[in-house]
PDB file of N, CA and C in Angstrom:
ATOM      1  N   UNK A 273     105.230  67.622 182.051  1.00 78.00           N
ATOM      2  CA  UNK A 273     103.789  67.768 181.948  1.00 78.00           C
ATOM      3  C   UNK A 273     103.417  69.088 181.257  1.00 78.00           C
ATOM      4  N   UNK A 274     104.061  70.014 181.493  1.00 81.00           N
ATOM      5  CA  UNK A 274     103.959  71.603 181.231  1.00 81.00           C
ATOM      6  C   UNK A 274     104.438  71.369 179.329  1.00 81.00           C
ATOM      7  N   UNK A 275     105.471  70.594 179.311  1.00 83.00           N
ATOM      8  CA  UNK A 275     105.720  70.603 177.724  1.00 83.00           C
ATOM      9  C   UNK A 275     104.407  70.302 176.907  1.00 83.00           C
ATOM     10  N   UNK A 276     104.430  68.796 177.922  1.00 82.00           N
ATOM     11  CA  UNK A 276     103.335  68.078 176.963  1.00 82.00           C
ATOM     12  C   UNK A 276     101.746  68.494 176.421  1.00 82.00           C
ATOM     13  N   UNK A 277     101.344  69.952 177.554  1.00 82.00           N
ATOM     14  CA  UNK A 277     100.198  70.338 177.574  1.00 82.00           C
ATOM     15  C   UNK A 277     100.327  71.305 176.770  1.00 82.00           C
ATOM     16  N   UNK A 278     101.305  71.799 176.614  1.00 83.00           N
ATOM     17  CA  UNK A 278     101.997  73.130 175.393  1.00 83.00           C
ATOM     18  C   UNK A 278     102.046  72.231 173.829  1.00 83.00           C
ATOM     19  N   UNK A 279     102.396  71.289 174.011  1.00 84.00           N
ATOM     20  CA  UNK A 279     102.183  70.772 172.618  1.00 84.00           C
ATOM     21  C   UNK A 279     100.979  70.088 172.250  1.00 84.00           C
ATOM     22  N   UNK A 280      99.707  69.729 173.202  1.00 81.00           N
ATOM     23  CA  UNK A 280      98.605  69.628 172.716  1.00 81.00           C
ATOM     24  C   UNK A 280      97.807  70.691 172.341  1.00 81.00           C
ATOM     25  N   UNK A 281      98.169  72.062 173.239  1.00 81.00           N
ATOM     26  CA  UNK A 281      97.595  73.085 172.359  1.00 81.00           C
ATOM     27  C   UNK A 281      98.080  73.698 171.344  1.00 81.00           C
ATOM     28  N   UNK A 282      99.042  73.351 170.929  1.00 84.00           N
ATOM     29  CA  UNK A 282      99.717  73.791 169.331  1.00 84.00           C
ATOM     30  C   UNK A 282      98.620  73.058 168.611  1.00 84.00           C
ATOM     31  N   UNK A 283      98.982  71.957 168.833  1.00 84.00           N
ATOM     32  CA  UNK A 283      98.271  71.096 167.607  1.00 84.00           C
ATOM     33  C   UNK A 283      96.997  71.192 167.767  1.00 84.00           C
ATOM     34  N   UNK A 284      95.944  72.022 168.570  1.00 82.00           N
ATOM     35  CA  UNK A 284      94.880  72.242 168.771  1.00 82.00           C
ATOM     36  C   UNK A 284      94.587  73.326 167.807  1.00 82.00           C
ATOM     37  N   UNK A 285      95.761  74.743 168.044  1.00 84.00           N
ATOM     38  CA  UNK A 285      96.228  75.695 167.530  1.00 84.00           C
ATOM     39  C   UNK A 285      96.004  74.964 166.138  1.00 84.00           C
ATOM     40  N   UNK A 286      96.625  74.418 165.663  1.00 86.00           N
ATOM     41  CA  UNK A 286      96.907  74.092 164.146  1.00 86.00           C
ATOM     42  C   UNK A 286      95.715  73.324 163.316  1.00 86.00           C
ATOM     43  N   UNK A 287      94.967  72.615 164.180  1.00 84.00           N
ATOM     44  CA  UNK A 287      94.047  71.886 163.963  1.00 84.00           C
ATOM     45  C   UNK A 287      92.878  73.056 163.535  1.00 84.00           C
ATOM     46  N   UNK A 288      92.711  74.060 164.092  1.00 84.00           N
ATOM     47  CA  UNK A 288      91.669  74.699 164.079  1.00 84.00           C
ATOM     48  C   UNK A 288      92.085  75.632 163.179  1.00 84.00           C
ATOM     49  N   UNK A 289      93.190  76.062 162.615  1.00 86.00           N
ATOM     50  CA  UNK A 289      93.445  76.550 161.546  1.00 86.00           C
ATOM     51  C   UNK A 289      93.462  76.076 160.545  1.00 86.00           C
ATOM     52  N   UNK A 290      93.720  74.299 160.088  1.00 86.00           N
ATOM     53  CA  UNK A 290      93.350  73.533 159.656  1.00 86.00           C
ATOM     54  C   UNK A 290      91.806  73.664 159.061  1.00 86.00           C
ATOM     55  N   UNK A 291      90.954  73.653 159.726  1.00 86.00           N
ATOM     56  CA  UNK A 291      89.302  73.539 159.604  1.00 86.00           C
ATOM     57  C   UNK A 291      88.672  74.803 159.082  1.00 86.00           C
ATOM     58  N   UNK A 292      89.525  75.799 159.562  1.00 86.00           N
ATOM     59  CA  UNK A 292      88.998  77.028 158.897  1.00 86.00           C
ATOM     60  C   UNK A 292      89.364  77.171 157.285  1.00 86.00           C
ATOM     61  N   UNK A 293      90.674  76.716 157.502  1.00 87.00           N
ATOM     62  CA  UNK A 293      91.055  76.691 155.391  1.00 87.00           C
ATOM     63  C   UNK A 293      89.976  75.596 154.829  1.00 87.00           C
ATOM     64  N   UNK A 294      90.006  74.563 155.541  1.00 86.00           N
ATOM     65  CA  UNK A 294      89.294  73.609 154.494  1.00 86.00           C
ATOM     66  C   UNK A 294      87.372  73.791 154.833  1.00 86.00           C
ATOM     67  N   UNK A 295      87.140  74.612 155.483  1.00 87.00           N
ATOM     68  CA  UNK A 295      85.591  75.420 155.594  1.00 87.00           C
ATOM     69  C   UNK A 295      86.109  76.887 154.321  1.00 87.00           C
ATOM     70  N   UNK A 296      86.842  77.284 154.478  1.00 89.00           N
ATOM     71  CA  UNK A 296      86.728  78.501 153.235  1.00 89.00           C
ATOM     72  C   UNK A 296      86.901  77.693 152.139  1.00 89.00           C
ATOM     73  N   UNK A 297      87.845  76.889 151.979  1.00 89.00           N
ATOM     74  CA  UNK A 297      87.622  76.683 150.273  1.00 89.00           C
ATOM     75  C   UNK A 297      86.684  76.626 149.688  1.00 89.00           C
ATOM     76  N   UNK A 298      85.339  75.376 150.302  1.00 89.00           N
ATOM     77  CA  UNK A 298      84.602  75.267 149.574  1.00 89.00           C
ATOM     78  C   UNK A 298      83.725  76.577 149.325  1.00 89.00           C
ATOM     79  N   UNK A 299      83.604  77.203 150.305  1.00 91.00           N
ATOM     80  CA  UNK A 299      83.101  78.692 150.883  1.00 91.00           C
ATOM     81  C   UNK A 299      83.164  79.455 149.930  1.00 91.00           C
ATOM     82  N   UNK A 300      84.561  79.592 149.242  1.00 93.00           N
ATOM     83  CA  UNK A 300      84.746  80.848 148.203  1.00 93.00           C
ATOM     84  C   UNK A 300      83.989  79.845 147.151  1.00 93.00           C
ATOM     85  N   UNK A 301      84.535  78.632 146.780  1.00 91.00           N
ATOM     86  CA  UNK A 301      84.162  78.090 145.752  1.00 91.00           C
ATOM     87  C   UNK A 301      82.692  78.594 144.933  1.00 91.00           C
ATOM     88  N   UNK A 302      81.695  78.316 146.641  1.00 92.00           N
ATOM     89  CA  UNK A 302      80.202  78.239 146.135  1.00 92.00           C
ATOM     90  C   UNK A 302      80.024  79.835 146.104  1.00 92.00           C
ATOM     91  N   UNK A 303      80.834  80.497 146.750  1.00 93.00           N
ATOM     92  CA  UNK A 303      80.312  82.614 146.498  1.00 93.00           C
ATOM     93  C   UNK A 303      80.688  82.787 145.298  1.00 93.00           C
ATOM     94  N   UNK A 304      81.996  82.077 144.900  1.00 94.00           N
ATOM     95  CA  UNK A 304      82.701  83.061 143.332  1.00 94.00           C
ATOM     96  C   UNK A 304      81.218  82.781 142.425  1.00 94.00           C
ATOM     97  N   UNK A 305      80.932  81.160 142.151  1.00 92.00           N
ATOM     98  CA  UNK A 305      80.488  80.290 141.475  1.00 92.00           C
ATOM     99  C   UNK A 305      78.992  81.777 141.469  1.00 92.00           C
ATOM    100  N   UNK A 306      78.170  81.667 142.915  1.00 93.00           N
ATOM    101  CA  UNK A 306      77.153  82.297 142.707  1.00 93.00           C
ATOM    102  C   UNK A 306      77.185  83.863 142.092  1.00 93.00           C
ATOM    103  N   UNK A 307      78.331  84.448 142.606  1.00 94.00           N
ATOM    104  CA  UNK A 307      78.686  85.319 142.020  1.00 94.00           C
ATOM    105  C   UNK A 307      78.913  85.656 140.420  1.00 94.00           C
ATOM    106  N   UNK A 308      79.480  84.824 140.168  1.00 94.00           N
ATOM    107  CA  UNK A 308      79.345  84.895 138.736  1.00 94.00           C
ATOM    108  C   UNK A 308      77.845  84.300 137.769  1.00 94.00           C
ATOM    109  N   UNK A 309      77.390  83.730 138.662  1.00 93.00           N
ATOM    110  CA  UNK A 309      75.793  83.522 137.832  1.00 93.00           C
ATOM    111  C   UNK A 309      74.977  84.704 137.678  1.00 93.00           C
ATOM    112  N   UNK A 310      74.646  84.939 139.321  1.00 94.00           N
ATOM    113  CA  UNK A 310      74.071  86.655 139.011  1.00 94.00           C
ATOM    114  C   UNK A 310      74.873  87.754 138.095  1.00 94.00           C
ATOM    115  N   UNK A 311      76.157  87.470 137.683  1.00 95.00           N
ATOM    116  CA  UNK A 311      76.684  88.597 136.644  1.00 95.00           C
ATOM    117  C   UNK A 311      76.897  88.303 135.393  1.00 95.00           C
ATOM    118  N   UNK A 312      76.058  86.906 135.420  1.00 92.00           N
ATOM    119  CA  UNK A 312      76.172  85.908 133.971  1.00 92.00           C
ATOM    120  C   UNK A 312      77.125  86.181 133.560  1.00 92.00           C
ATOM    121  N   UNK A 313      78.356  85.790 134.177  1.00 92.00           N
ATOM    122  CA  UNK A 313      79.400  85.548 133.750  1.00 92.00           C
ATOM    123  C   UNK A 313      80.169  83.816 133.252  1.00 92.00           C
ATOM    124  N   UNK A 314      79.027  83.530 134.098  1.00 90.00           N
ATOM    125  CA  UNK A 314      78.421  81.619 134.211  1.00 90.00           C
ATOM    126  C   UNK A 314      77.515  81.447 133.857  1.00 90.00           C
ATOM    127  N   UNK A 315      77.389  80.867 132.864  1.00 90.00           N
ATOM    128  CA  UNK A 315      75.793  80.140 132.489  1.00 90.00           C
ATOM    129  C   UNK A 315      75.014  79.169 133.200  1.00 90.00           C
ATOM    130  N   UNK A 316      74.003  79.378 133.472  1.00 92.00           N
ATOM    131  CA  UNK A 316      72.932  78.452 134.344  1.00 92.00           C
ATOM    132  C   UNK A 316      72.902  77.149 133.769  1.00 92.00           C
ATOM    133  N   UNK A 317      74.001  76.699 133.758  1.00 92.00           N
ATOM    134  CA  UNK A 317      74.063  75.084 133.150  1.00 92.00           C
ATOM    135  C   UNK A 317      73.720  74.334 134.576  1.00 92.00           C
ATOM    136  N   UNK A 318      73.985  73.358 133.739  1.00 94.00           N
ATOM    137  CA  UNK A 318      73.820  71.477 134.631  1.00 94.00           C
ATOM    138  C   UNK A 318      75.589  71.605 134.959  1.00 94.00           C
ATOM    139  N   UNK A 319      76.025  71.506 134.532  1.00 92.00           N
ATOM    140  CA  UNK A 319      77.720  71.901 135.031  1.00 92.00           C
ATOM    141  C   UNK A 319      78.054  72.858 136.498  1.00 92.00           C
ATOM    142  N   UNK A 320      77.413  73.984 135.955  1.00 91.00           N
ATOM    143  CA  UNK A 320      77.553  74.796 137.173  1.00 91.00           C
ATOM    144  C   UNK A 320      76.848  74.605 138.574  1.00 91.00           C
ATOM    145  N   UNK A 321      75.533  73.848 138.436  1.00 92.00           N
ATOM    146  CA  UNK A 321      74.567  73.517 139.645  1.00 92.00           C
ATOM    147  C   UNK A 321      75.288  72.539 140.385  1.00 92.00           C
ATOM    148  N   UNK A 322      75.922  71.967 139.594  1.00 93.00           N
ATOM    149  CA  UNK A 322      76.466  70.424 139.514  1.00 93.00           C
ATOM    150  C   UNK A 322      77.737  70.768 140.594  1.00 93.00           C
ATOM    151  N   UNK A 323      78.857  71.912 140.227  1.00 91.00           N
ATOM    152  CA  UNK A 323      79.151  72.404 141.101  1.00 91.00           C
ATOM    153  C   UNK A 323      79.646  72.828 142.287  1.00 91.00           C
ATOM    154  N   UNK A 324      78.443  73.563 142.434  1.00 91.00           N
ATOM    155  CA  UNK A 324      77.623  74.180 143.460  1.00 91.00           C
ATOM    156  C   UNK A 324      77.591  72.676 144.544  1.00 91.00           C
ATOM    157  N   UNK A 325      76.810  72.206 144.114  1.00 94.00           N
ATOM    158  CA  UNK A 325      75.788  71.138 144.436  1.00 94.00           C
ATOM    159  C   UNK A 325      77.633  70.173 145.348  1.00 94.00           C
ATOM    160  N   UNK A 326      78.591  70.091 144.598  1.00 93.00           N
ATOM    161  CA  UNK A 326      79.073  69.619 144.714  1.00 93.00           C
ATOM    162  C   UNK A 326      80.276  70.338 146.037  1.00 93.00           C
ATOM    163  N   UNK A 327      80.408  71.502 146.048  1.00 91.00           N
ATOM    164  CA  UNK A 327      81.090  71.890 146.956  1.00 91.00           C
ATOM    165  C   UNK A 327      80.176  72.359 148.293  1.00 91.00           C
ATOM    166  N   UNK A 328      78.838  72.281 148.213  1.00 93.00           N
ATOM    167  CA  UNK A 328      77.839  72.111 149.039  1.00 93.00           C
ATOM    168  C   UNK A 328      78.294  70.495 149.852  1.00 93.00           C
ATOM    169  N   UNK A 329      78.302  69.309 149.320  1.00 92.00           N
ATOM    170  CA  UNK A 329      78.430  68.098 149.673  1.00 92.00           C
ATOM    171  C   UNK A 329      79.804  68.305 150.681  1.00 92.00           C
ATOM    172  N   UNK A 330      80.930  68.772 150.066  1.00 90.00           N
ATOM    173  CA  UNK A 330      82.624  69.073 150.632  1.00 90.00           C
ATOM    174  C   UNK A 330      82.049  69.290 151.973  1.00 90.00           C
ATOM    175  N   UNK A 331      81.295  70.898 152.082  1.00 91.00           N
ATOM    176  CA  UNK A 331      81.020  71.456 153.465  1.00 91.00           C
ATOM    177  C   UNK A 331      80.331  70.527 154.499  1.00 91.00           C
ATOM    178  N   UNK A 332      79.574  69.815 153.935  1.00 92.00           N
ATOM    179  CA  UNK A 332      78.717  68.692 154.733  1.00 92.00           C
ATOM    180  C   UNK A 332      79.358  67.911 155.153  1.00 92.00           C
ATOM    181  N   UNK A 333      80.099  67.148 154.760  1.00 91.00           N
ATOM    182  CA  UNK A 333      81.140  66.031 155.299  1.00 91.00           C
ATOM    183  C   UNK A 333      81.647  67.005 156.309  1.00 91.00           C
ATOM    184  N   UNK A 334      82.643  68.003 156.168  1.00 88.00           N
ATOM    185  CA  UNK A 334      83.647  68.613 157.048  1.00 88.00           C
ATOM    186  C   UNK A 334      82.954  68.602 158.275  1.00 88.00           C
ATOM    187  N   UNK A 335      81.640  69.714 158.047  1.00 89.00           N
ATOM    188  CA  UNK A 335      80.551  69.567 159.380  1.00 89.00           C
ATOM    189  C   UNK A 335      80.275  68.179 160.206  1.00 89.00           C
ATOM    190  N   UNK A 336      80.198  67.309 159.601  1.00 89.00           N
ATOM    191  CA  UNK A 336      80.271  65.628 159.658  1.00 89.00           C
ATOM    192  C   UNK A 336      81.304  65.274 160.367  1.00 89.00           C
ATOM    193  N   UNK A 337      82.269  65.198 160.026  1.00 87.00           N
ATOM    194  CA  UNK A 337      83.513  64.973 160.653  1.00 87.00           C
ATOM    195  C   UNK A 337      83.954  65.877 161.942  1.00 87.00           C
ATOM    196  N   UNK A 338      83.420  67.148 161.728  1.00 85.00           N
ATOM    197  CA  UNK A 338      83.987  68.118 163.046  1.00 85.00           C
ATOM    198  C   UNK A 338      82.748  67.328 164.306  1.00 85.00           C
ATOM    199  N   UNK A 339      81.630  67.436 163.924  1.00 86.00           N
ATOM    200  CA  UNK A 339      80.479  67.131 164.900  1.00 86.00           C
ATOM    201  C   UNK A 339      80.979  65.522 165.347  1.00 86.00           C
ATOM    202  N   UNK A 340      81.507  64.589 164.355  1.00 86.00           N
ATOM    203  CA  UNK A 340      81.967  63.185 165.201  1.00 86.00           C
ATOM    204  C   UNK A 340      83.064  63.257 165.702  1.00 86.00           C
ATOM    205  N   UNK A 341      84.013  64.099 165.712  1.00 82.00           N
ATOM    206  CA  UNK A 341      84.993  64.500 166.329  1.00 82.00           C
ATOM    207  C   UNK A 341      84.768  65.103 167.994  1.00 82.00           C
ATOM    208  N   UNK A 342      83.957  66.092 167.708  1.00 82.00           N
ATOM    209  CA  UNK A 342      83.408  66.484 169.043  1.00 82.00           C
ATOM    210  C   UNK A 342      82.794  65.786 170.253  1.00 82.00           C
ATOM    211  N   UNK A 343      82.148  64.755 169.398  1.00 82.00           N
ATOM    212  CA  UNK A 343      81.504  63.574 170.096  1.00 82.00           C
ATOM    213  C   UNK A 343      82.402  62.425 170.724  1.00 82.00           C
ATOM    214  N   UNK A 344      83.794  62.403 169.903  1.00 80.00           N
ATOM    215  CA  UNK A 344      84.719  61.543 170.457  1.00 80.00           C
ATOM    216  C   UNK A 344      85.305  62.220 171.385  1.00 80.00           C
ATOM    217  N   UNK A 345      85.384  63.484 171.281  1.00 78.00           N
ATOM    218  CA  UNK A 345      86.291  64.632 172.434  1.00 78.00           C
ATOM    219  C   UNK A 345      85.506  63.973 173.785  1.00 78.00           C
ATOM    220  N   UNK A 346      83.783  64.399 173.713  1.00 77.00           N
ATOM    221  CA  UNK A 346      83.163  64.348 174.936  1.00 77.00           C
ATOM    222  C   UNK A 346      82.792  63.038 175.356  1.00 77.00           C
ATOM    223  N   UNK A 347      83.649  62.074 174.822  1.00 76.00           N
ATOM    224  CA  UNK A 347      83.275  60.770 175.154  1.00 76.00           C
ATOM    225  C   UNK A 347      82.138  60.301 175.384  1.00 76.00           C
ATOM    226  N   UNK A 348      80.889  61.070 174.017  1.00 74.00           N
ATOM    227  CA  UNK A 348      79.619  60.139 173.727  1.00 74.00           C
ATOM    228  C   UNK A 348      79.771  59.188 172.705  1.00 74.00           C
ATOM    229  N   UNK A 349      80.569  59.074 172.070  1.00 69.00           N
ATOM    230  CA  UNK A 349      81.174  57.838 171.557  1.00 69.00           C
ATOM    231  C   UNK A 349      82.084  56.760 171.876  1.00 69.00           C
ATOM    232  N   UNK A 350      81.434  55.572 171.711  1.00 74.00           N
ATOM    233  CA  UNK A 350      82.880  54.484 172.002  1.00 74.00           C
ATOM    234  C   UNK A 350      83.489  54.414 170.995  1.00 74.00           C
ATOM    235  N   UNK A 351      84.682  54.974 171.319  1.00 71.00           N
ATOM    236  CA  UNK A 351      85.862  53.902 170.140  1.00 71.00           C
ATOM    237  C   UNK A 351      85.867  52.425 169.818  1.00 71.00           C
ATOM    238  N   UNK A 352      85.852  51.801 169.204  1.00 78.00           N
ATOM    239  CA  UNK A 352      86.161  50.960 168.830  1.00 78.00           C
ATOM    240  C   UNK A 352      88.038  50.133 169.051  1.00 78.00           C
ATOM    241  N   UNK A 353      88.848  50.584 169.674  1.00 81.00           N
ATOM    242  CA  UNK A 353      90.160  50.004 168.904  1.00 81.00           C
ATOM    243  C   UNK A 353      90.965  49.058 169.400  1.00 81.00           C
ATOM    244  N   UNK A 354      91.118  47.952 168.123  1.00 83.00           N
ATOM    245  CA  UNK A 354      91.980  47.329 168.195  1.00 83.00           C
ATOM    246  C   UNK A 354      92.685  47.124 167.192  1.00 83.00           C
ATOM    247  N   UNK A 355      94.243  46.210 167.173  1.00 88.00           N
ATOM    248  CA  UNK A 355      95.255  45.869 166.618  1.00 88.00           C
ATOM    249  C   UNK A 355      94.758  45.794 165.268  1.00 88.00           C
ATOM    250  N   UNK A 356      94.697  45.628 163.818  1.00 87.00           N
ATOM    251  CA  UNK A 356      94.887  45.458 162.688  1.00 87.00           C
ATOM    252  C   UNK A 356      95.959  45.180 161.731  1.00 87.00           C
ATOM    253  N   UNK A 357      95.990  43.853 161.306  1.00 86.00           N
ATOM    254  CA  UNK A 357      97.035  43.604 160.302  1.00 86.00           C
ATOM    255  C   UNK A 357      96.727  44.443 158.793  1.00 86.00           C
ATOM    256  N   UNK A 358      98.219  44.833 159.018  1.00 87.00           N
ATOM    257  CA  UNK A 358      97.703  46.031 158.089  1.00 87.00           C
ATOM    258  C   UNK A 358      98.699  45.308 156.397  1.00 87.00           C
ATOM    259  N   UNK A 359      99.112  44.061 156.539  1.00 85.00           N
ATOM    260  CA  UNK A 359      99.206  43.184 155.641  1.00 85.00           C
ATOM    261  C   UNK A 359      98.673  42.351 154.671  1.00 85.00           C
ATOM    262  N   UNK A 360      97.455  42.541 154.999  1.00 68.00           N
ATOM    263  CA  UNK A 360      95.942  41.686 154.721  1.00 68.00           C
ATOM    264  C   UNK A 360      95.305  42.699 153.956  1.00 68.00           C
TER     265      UNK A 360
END
């Protein structure tokens, strides 16, 4: 029992280190990006908003996914599960 509770918090451990890399990527993405507009080092194109715009969307899902995750933790969600042929 003592193992098994040691290896759910690893992977808790890992999980949450997990979420923090894939919350910075987009993170630096949208600072460099703004960063370099204010030093017009980037031109105020449709490319660059585009982006922006686009690693804005990345962060939203993640938030998305952590918040339905949480909800499955506290069992305000039903699962759904059953068997699937995964042949079909």
């Amino acid at each position: 029992m003592a193992e098994q509770l040691e290896q759910v918090e690893s992977m808790r451990r890992q999980l949450i280190g997990d979420v923090a890399h894939e919350l910075r990527t987009p993170l630096t993405a949208i600072k460099g990006t703004a960063e370099a507009l204010m030093d017009g080092v980037l031109p105020a194109s449709t490319e660059t908003y585009q982006q922006i715009h686009s690693e804005a969307g990345r962060l939203s899902r993640l938030v998305d996914d952590l918040q339905e995750l949480s909800r499955v933790e506290s069992r305000s969600t039903q699962l759904d599960i059953h068997p699937v042929d995964s042949a079909s």
